[in-house]
Amino acid sequence: MIKGFIFDLDGVLTDTAEYHYLAWKKLADRLGIQLDRKMNEQLKGISRMDSLDRILAIGNQMDRYTLEEKEKLADEKNEDYKELILEVTPNDLLPGIANLLADLRAKDIRLALASASKNGPVIMERLGIADMFDTVVDPATLAKGKPDPEIFIKGAQQLKLKPIECVGVEDAQAGIESINAAGIFSVGVGTKEMMKEADYAVTSTQELKLEEILKRANQ
Ligand code: BG6
Ligand code: MG
């Protein structure tokens, strides 16, 4: 019996995945590294420093910067990202998300956020949905990021539920891997190819219907 939903944020509740891409792209351009949308798929769900490492690897610049310099580069990206998210309003909830959250609350299903983003709480406030969530996993407390299951296991624990009583929703391959490894029913939003490991996949958030998800997860 499903009693909780654990959501990723970027690319699931709102399209901040695009803002992450734009901010990384700006930094990559400055460093002379070519980053495109296809490569960006591999950055989804990955922590800020891990993303920077992957970008530097793409440009064969892994050994070019000290840890201190890398922290500066990551800060630079984050400052640009924070500028972009100043524009976020409740209108930026992805299609179907407001209805889904309302349906979940109407059924007393508990909600957790499992985002790798340290900007998550600010974005939830800006979207006007912070109060609907029972708990937020603090990414700063994690030993390992997605695809490790830790973040979704913590989400279930914070909801005081067992993994089998939860559904996890993700748009990143690393996120689906994390949900699956946690023993949670995974719902993926994205192309068939990217979401092939998901227990149930849809191509857009508009198709995330509570009854359809519960029918499959409760089987
Ligand atoms: C994830 C995003 O949710 O958060 C990644 O999918 C991002 O793209 C990561 O890098 C970390 O976000 P932040 O806001 O802490 O830099
Ligand atoms: Mg995401």
PDB file of C-alpha atoms and ligand atoms in Angstrom:
ATOM      1  CA  MET A   1       0.000   0.000   0.000  1.00  0.00           C
ATOM      2  CA  ILE A   2       1.553   3.306  -1.122  1.00  0.00           C
ATOM      3  CA  LYS A   3       1.609   5.960   1.627  1.00  0.00           C
ATOM      4  CA  GLY A   4       4.326   8.331   0.434  1.00  0.00           C
ATOM      5  CA  PHE A   5       5.723   9.989  -2.681  1.00  0.00           C
ATOM      6  CA  ILE A   6       9.346  11.118  -2.884  1.00  0.00           C
ATOM      7  CA  PHE A   7      10.002  13.697  -5.569  1.00  0.00           C
ATOM      8  CA  ASP A   8      13.042  14.897  -7.386  1.00  0.00           C
ATOM      9  CA  LEU A   9      12.810  18.653  -8.031  1.00  0.00           C
ATOM     10  CA  ASP A  10      14.737  19.825 -11.102  1.00  0.00           C
ATOM     11  CA  GLY A  11      12.978  18.594 -14.236  1.00  0.00           C
ATOM     12  CA  VAL A  12      10.099  16.963 -12.328  1.00  0.00           C
ATOM     13  CA  LEU A  13       8.316  19.670 -10.339  1.00  0.00           C
ATOM     14  CA  THR A  14       9.717  22.568 -12.361  1.00  0.00           C
ATOM     15  CA  ASP A  15      11.971  23.116 -15.335  1.00  0.00           C
ATOM     16  CA  THR A  16      15.009  24.347 -13.417  1.00  0.00           C
ATOM     17  CA  ALA A  17      16.971  21.591 -15.202  1.00  0.00           C
ATOM     18  CA  GLU A  18      17.110  24.100 -18.070  1.00  0.00           C
ATOM     19  CA  TYR A  19      18.549  26.811 -15.790  1.00  0.00           C
ATOM     20  CA  HIS A  20      21.205  24.391 -14.514  1.00  0.00           C
ATOM     21  CA  TYR A  21      22.124  23.691 -18.126  1.00  0.00           C
ATOM     22  CA  LEU A  22      22.313  27.378 -19.060  1.00  0.00           C
ATOM     23  CA  ALA A  23      24.505  28.201 -16.056  1.00  0.00           C
ATOM     24  CA  TRP A  24      26.864  25.252 -16.691  1.00  0.00           C
ATOM     25  CA  LYS A  25      26.972  26.092 -20.384  1.00  0.00           C
ATOM     26  CA  LYS A  26      28.080  29.644 -19.594  1.00  0.00           C
ATOM     27  CA  LEU A  27      30.905  28.353 -17.395  1.00  0.00           C
ATOM     28  CA  ALA A  28      31.904  25.646 -19.884  1.00  0.00           C
ATOM     29  CA  ASP A  29      32.074  28.231 -22.702  1.00  0.00           C
ATOM     30  CA  ARG A  30      34.335  30.402 -20.559  1.00  0.00           C
ATOM     31  CA  LEU A  31      36.624  27.424 -19.876  1.00  0.00           C
ATOM     32  CA  GLY A  32      36.727  26.550 -23.583  1.00  0.00           C
ATOM     33  CA  ILE A  33      34.771  23.329 -23.083  1.00  0.00           C
ATOM     34  CA  GLN A  34      32.007  22.302 -25.438  1.00  0.00           C
ATOM     35  CA  LEU A  35      28.905  21.261 -23.517  1.00  0.00           C
ATOM     36  CA  ASP A  36      25.735  20.289 -25.356  1.00  0.00           C
ATOM     37  CA  ARG A  37      22.289  19.145 -24.301  1.00  0.00           C
ATOM     38  CA  LYS A  38      23.130  15.490 -24.875  1.00  0.00           C
ATOM     39  CA  MET A  39      26.116  15.642 -22.494  1.00  0.00           C
ATOM     40  CA  ASN A  40      23.945  17.603 -20.098  1.00  0.00           C
ATOM     41  CA  GLU A  41      21.682  14.548 -19.676  1.00  0.00           C
ATOM     42  CA  GLN A  42      24.567  12.939 -17.770  1.00  0.00           C
ATOM     43  CA  LEU A  43      24.698  15.901 -15.371  1.00  0.00           C
ATOM     44  CA  LYS A  44      21.063  15.601 -14.320  1.00  0.00           C
ATOM     45  CA  GLY A  45      20.669  14.534 -10.712  1.00  0.00           C
ATOM     46  CA  ILE A  46      24.399  14.827 -10.058  1.00  0.00           C
ATOM     47  CA  SER A  47      25.752  17.112  -7.303  1.00  0.00           C
ATOM     48  CA  ARG A  48      27.328  20.480  -8.108  1.00  0.00           C
ATOM     49  CA  MET A  49      30.962  19.363  -7.651  1.00  0.00           C
ATOM     50  CA  ASP A  50      30.419  16.040  -9.432  1.00  0.00           C
ATOM     51  CA  SER A  51      28.868  17.953 -12.339  1.00  0.00           C
ATOM     52  CA  LEU A  52      31.886  20.248 -12.516  1.00  0.00           C
ATOM     53  CA  ASP A  53      34.227  17.223 -12.504  1.00  0.00           C
ATOM     54  CA  ARG A  54      32.292  15.688 -15.395  1.00  0.00           C
ATOM     55  CA  ILE A  55      32.435  18.934 -17.377  1.00  0.00           C
ATOM     56  CA  LEU A  56      36.181  19.241 -16.797  1.00  0.00           C
ATOM     57  CA  ALA A  57      36.556  15.598 -17.897  1.00  0.00           C
ATOM     58  CA  ILE A  58      34.674  16.351 -21.128  1.00  0.00           C
ATOM     59  CA  GLY A  59      37.211  19.115 -21.794  1.00  0.00           C
ATOM     60  CA  ASN A  60      40.208  16.999 -20.713  1.00  0.00           C
ATOM     61  CA  GLN A  61      40.876  19.559 -17.974  1.00  0.00           C
ATOM     62  CA  MET A  62      40.647  17.251 -14.947  1.00  0.00           C
ATOM     63  CA  ASP A  63      44.064  18.187 -13.600  1.00  0.00           C
ATOM     64  CA  ARG A  64      44.014  21.828 -14.527  1.00  0.00           C
ATOM     65  CA  TYR A  65      42.499  23.257 -11.331  1.00  0.00           C
ATOM     66  CA  THR A  66      43.163  22.893  -7.597  1.00  0.00           C
ATOM     67  CA  LEU A  67      40.274  22.008  -5.290  1.00  0.00           C
ATOM     68  CA  GLU A  68      40.104  25.643  -4.202  1.00  0.00           C
ATOM     69  CA  GLU A  69      39.884  26.824  -7.813  1.00  0.00           C
ATOM     70  CA  LYS A  70      37.206  24.242  -8.552  1.00  0.00           C
ATOM     71  CA  GLU A  71      35.180  25.484  -5.613  1.00  0.00           C
ATOM     72  CA  LYS A  72      35.408  28.993  -7.076  1.00  0.00           C
ATOM     73  CA  LEU A  73      34.228  27.719 -10.472  1.00  0.00           C
ATOM     74  CA  ALA A  74      31.297  25.879  -8.863  1.00  0.00           C
ATOM     75  CA  ASP A  75      30.410  29.049  -6.905  1.00  0.00           C
ATOM     76  CA  GLU A  76      30.502  31.051 -10.104  1.00  0.00           C
ATOM     77  CA  LYS A  77      28.022  28.649 -11.737  1.00  0.00           C
ATOM     78  CA  ASN A  78      25.826  28.761  -8.640  1.00  0.00           C
ATOM     79  CA  GLU A  79      25.744  32.584  -8.620  1.00  0.00           C
ATOM     80  CA  ASP A  80      24.527  32.550 -12.237  1.00  0.00           C
ATOM     81  CA  TYR A  81      22.009  29.838 -11.390  1.00  0.00           C
ATOM     82  CA  LYS A  82      20.686  31.831  -8.409  1.00  0.00           C
ATOM     83  CA  GLU A  83      20.122  34.819 -10.718  1.00  0.00           C
ATOM     84  CA  LEU A  84      18.102  32.600 -13.062  1.00  0.00           C
ATOM     85  CA  ILE A  85      15.908  31.124 -10.323  1.00  0.00           C
ATOM     86  CA  LEU A  86      14.925  34.590  -9.084  1.00  0.00           C
ATOM     87  CA  GLU A  87      12.427  34.437 -11.941  1.00  0.00           C
ATOM     88  CA  VAL A  88      10.705  31.271 -10.633  1.00  0.00           C
ATOM     89  CA  THR A  89       7.021  31.704  -9.668  1.00  0.00           C
ATOM     90  CA  PRO A  90       4.098  29.301  -9.022  1.00  0.00           C
ATOM     91  CA  ASN A  91       3.426  29.499 -12.779  1.00  0.00           C
ATOM     92  CA  ASP A  92       6.631  27.526 -13.286  1.00  0.00           C
ATOM     93  CA  LEU A  93       5.249  24.288 -11.892  1.00  0.00           C
ATOM     94  CA  LEU A  94       5.444  21.844 -14.799  1.00  0.00           C
ATOM     95  CA  PRO A  95       2.100  20.863 -16.421  1.00  0.00           C
ATOM     96  CA  GLY A  96       0.051  18.472 -14.304  1.00  0.00           C
ATOM     97  CA  ILE A  97       2.171  18.899 -11.155  1.00  0.00           C
ATOM     98  CA  ALA A  98      -0.232  21.192  -9.262  1.00  0.00           C
ATOM     99  CA  ASN A  99      -3.053  18.663  -9.829  1.00  0.00           C
ATOM    100  CA  LEU A 100      -0.889  15.714  -8.873  1.00  0.00           C
ATOM    101  CA  LEU A 101       0.211  17.360  -5.607  1.00  0.00           C
ATOM    102  CA  ALA A 102      -3.391  18.320  -4.773  1.00  0.00           C
ATOM    103  CA  ASP A 103      -4.578  14.732  -5.460  1.00  0.00           C
ATOM    104  CA  LEU A 104      -1.801  13.332  -3.273  1.00  0.00           C
ATOM    105  CA  ARG A 105      -2.675  15.658  -0.399  1.00  0.00           C
ATOM    106  CA  ALA A 106      -6.377  14.846  -0.759  1.00  0.00           C
ATOM    107  CA  LYS A 107      -5.497  11.180  -0.229  1.00  0.00           C
ATOM    108  CA  ASP A 108      -3.264  11.990   2.773  1.00  0.00           C
ATOM    109  CA  ILE A 109      -0.238  10.610   0.968  1.00  0.00           C
ATOM    110  CA  ARG A 110       2.921  11.983   2.576  1.00  0.00           C
ATOM    111  CA  LEU A 111       5.396  13.959   0.469  1.00  0.00           C
ATOM    112  CA  ALA A 112       9.173  14.215   0.577  1.00  0.00           C
ATOM    113  CA  LEU A 113      11.700  16.039  -1.558  1.00  0.00           C
ATOM    114  CA  ALA A 114      14.850  14.146  -2.584  1.00  0.00           C
ATOM    115  CA  SER A 115      16.804  16.641  -4.655  1.00  0.00           C
ATOM    116  CA  ALA A 116      20.573  16.860  -4.939  1.00  0.00           C
ATOM    117  CA  SER A 117      20.166  20.628  -5.139  1.00  0.00           C
ATOM    118  CA  LYS A 118      21.166  22.854  -2.245  1.00  0.00           C
ATOM    119  CA  ASN A 119      18.871  25.456  -3.823  1.00  0.00           C
ATOM    120  CA  GLY A 120      15.868  23.111  -3.458  1.00  0.00           C
ATOM    121  CA  PRO A 121      14.190  24.761  -0.434  1.00  0.00           C
ATOM    122  CA  VAL A 122      14.396  28.253  -2.013  1.00  0.00           C
ATOM    123  CA  ILE A 123      12.855  26.982  -5.243  1.00  0.00           C
ATOM    124  CA  MET A 124      10.051  25.181  -3.352  1.00  0.00           C
ATOM    125  CA  GLU A 125       9.230  28.476  -1.607  1.00  0.00           C
ATOM    126  CA  ARG A 126       9.227  30.345  -4.911  1.00  0.00           C
ATOM    127  CA  LEU A 127       6.950  27.701  -6.455  1.00  0.00           C
ATOM    128  CA  GLY A 128       4.570  28.068  -3.491  1.00  0.00           C
ATOM    129  CA  ILE A 129       4.624  24.329  -2.671  1.00  0.00           C
ATOM    130  CA  ALA A 130       6.967  24.200   0.344  1.00  0.00           C
ATOM    131  CA  ASP A 131       4.054  23.799   2.786  1.00  0.00           C
ATOM    132  CA  MET A 132       2.656  20.789   0.930  1.00  0.00           C
ATOM    133  CA  PHE A 133       5.766  18.730   1.666  1.00  0.00           C
ATOM    134  CA  ASP A 134       6.262  16.878   4.942  1.00  0.00           C
ATOM    135  CA  THR A 135      10.021  16.688   4.692  1.00  0.00           C
ATOM    136  CA  VAL A 136      13.073  17.574   2.613  1.00  0.00           C
ATOM    137  CA  VAL A 137      16.228  15.452   2.505  1.00  0.00           C
ATOM    138  CA  ASP A 138      19.194  17.760   3.093  1.00  0.00           C
ATOM    139  CA  PRO A 139      21.699  16.968   0.314  1.00  0.00           C
ATOM    140  CA  ALA A 140      24.526  18.312   2.506  1.00  0.00           C
ATOM    141  CA  THR A 141      24.042  15.298   4.831  1.00  0.00           C
ATOM    142  CA  LEU A 142      24.603  12.679   2.118  1.00  0.00           C
ATOM    143  CA  ALA A 143      27.715  10.536   1.947  1.00  0.00           C
ATOM    144  CA  LYS A 144      26.937   9.634  -1.669  1.00  0.00           C
ATOM    145  CA  GLY A 145      24.763  11.295  -4.297  1.00  0.00           C
ATOM    146  CA  LYS A 146      22.515   9.713  -6.937  1.00  0.00           C
ATOM    147  CA  PRO A 147      22.778   6.991  -8.338  1.00  0.00           C
ATOM    148  CA  ASP A 148      23.484   5.769  -4.790  1.00  0.00           C
ATOM    149  CA  PRO A 149      20.159   4.933  -3.066  1.00  0.00           C
ATOM    150  CA  GLU A 150      20.985   6.947   0.087  1.00  0.00           C
ATOM    151  CA  ILE A 151      18.886  10.033  -0.757  1.00  0.00           C
ATOM    152  CA  PHE A 152      15.702   8.030  -1.461  1.00  0.00           C
ATOM    153  CA  ILE A 153      16.251   5.720   1.529  1.00  0.00           C
ATOM    154  CA  LYS A 154      16.535   8.837   3.712  1.00  0.00           C
ATOM    155  CA  GLY A 155      13.402  10.268   2.099  1.00  0.00           C
ATOM    156  CA  ALA A 156      11.420   7.158   3.075  1.00  0.00           C
ATOM    157  CA  GLN A 157      12.914   7.194   6.600  1.00  0.00           C
ATOM    158  CA  GLN A 158      12.046  10.867   7.060  1.00  0.00           C
ATOM    159  CA  LEU A 159       8.469  10.042   6.022  1.00  0.00           C
ATOM    160  CA  LYS A 160       8.571   7.181   8.588  1.00  0.00           C
ATOM    161  CA  LEU A 161       7.701   4.728   5.806  1.00  0.00           C
ATOM    162  CA  LYS A 162       9.252   1.590   4.379  1.00  0.00           C
ATOM    163  CA  PRO A 163      10.645   1.813   0.836  1.00  0.00           C
ATOM    164  CA  ILE A 164       7.875  -0.486  -0.453  1.00  0.00           C
ATOM    165  CA  GLU A 165       5.298   2.004   0.831  1.00  0.00           C
ATOM    166  CA  CYS A 166       6.771   4.764  -1.364  1.00  0.00           C
ATOM    167  CA  VAL A 167       6.884   5.931  -4.958  1.00  0.00           C
ATOM    168  CA  GLY A 168       9.862   7.937  -6.270  1.00  0.00           C
ATOM    169  CA  VAL A 169       9.561  10.328  -9.230  1.00  0.00           C
ATOM    170  CA  GLU A 170      12.598  11.279 -11.330  1.00  0.00           C
ATOM    171  CA  ASP A 171      13.674  12.690 -14.693  1.00  0.00           C
ATOM    172  CA  ALA A 172      17.335  11.600 -14.511  1.00  0.00           C
ATOM    173  CA  GLN A 173      18.843   8.203 -15.245  1.00  0.00           C
ATOM    174  CA  ALA A 174      20.974   8.501 -12.105  1.00  0.00           C
ATOM    175  CA  GLY A 175      17.802   9.250 -10.163  1.00  0.00           C
ATOM    176  CA  ILE A 176      15.916   6.208 -11.456  1.00  0.00           C
ATOM    177  CA  GLU A 177      18.906   4.042 -10.537  1.00  0.00           C
ATOM    178  CA  SER A 178      18.877   5.548  -7.056  1.00  0.00           C
ATOM    179  CA  ILE A 179      15.128   4.885  -6.564  1.00  0.00           C
ATOM    180  CA  ASN A 180      15.398   1.315  -7.858  1.00  0.00           C
ATOM    181  CA  ALA A 181      18.386   0.549  -5.635  1.00  0.00           C
ATOM    182  CA  ALA A 182      16.412   1.891  -2.642  1.00  0.00           C
ATOM    183  CA  GLY A 183      13.680  -0.690  -3.300  1.00  0.00           C
ATOM    184  CA  ILE A 184      11.145   2.023  -4.122  1.00  0.00           C
ATOM    185  CA  PHE A 185       8.698   1.964  -7.062  1.00  0.00           C
ATOM    186  CA  SER A 186      10.214   4.271  -9.702  1.00  0.00           C
ATOM    187  CA  VAL A 187       8.276   6.625 -11.945  1.00  0.00           C
ATOM    188  CA  GLY A 188      10.307   8.234 -14.731  1.00  0.00           C
ATOM    189  CA  VAL A 189       9.533  11.349 -16.761  1.00  0.00           C
ATOM    190  CA  GLY A 190      11.405  11.514 -20.062  1.00  0.00           C
ATOM    191  CA  THR A 191      12.082   9.711 -23.305  1.00  0.00           C
ATOM    192  CA  LYS A 192      11.560   5.934 -23.463  1.00  0.00           C
ATOM    193  CA  GLU A 193      15.282   5.500 -24.013  1.00  0.00           C
ATOM    194  CA  MET A 194      16.339   7.592 -20.976  1.00  0.00           C
ATOM    195  CA  MET A 195      13.661   6.107 -18.706  1.00  0.00           C
ATOM    196  CA  LYS A 196      14.019   2.467 -19.679  1.00  0.00           C
ATOM    197  CA  GLU A 197      14.955   1.392 -16.153  1.00  0.00           C
ATOM    198  CA  ALA A 198      11.870   3.009 -14.588  1.00  0.00           C
ATOM    199  CA  ASP A 199       9.073   0.765 -13.241  1.00  0.00           C
ATOM    200  CA  TYR A 200       6.618   3.111 -14.943  1.00  0.00           C
ATOM    201  CA  ALA A 201       7.592   5.812 -17.443  1.00  0.00           C
ATOM    202  CA  VAL A 202       5.738   8.731 -18.988  1.00  0.00           C
ATOM    203  CA  THR A 203       7.036  11.232 -21.521  1.00  0.00           C
ATOM    204  CA  SER A 204       5.769  14.396 -19.830  1.00  0.00           C
ATOM    205  CA  THR A 205       4.669  15.536 -16.370  1.00  0.00           C
ATOM    206  CA  GLN A 206       1.197  16.133 -17.822  1.00  0.00           C
ATOM    207  CA  GLU A 207       0.801  12.348 -17.913  1.00  0.00           C
ATOM    208  CA  LEU A 208       1.579  11.892 -14.213  1.00  0.00           C
ATOM    209  CA  LYS A 209      -1.887  10.851 -13.001  1.00  0.00           C
ATOM    210  CA  LEU A 210      -2.196   9.626  -9.425  1.00  0.00           C
ATOM    211  CA  GLU A 211      -4.700   6.844 -10.190  1.00  0.00           C
ATOM    212  CA  GLU A 212      -2.516   5.468 -12.992  1.00  0.00           C
ATOM    213  CA  ILE A 213       0.593   5.499 -10.812  1.00  0.00           C
ATOM    214  CA  LEU A 214      -1.130   3.890  -7.819  1.00  0.00           C
ATOM    215  CA  LYS A 215      -2.700   1.200 -10.011  1.00  0.00           C
ATOM    216  CA  ARG A 216       0.818   0.087 -11.019  1.00  0.00           C
ATOM    217  CA  ALA A 217       2.679   0.701  -7.762  1.00  0.00           C
ATOM    218  CA  ASN A 218       0.105  -1.109  -5.616  1.00  0.00           C
ATOM    219  CA  GLN A 219       0.149  -4.231  -7.797  1.00  0.00           C
TER     220      GLN A 219
HETATM  221  C1  BG6 B   1      20.132  18.311  -9.183  1.00  0.00           C
HETATM  222  C2  BG6 B   1      20.222  18.733 -10.631  1.00  0.00           C
HETATM  223  O1  BG6 B   1      18.792  18.292  -8.792  1.00  0.00           O
HETATM  224  O2  BG6 B   1      20.848  19.212  -8.339  1.00  0.00           O
HETATM  225  C3  BG6 B   1      21.682  18.917 -11.043  1.00  0.00           C
HETATM  226  O3  BG6 B   1      19.593  17.760 -11.445  1.00  0.00           O
HETATM  227  C4  BG6 B   1      22.371  19.874 -10.067  1.00  0.00           C
HETATM  228  O4  BG6 B   1      21.718  19.413 -12.353  1.00  0.00           O
HETATM  229  C5  BG6 B   1      22.222  19.338  -8.650  1.00  0.00           C
HETATM  230  O5  BG6 B   1      23.739  20.012 -10.410  1.00  0.00           O
HETATM  231  C6  BG6 B   1      22.893  20.227  -7.596  1.00  0.00           C
HETATM  232  O6  BG6 B   1      22.230  21.460  -7.549  1.00  0.00           O
HETATM  233  P1  BG6 B   1      22.762  22.743  -6.776  1.00  0.00           P
HETATM  234  O7  BG6 B   1      21.598  23.698  -6.855  1.00  0.00           O
HETATM  235  O8  BG6 B   1      23.045  22.316  -5.367  1.00  0.00           O
HETATM  236  O9  BG6 B   1      23.963  23.213  -7.486  1.00  0.00           O
HETATM  237 MG    MG B   2      15.944  16.028 -11.942  1.00  0.00          MG
END
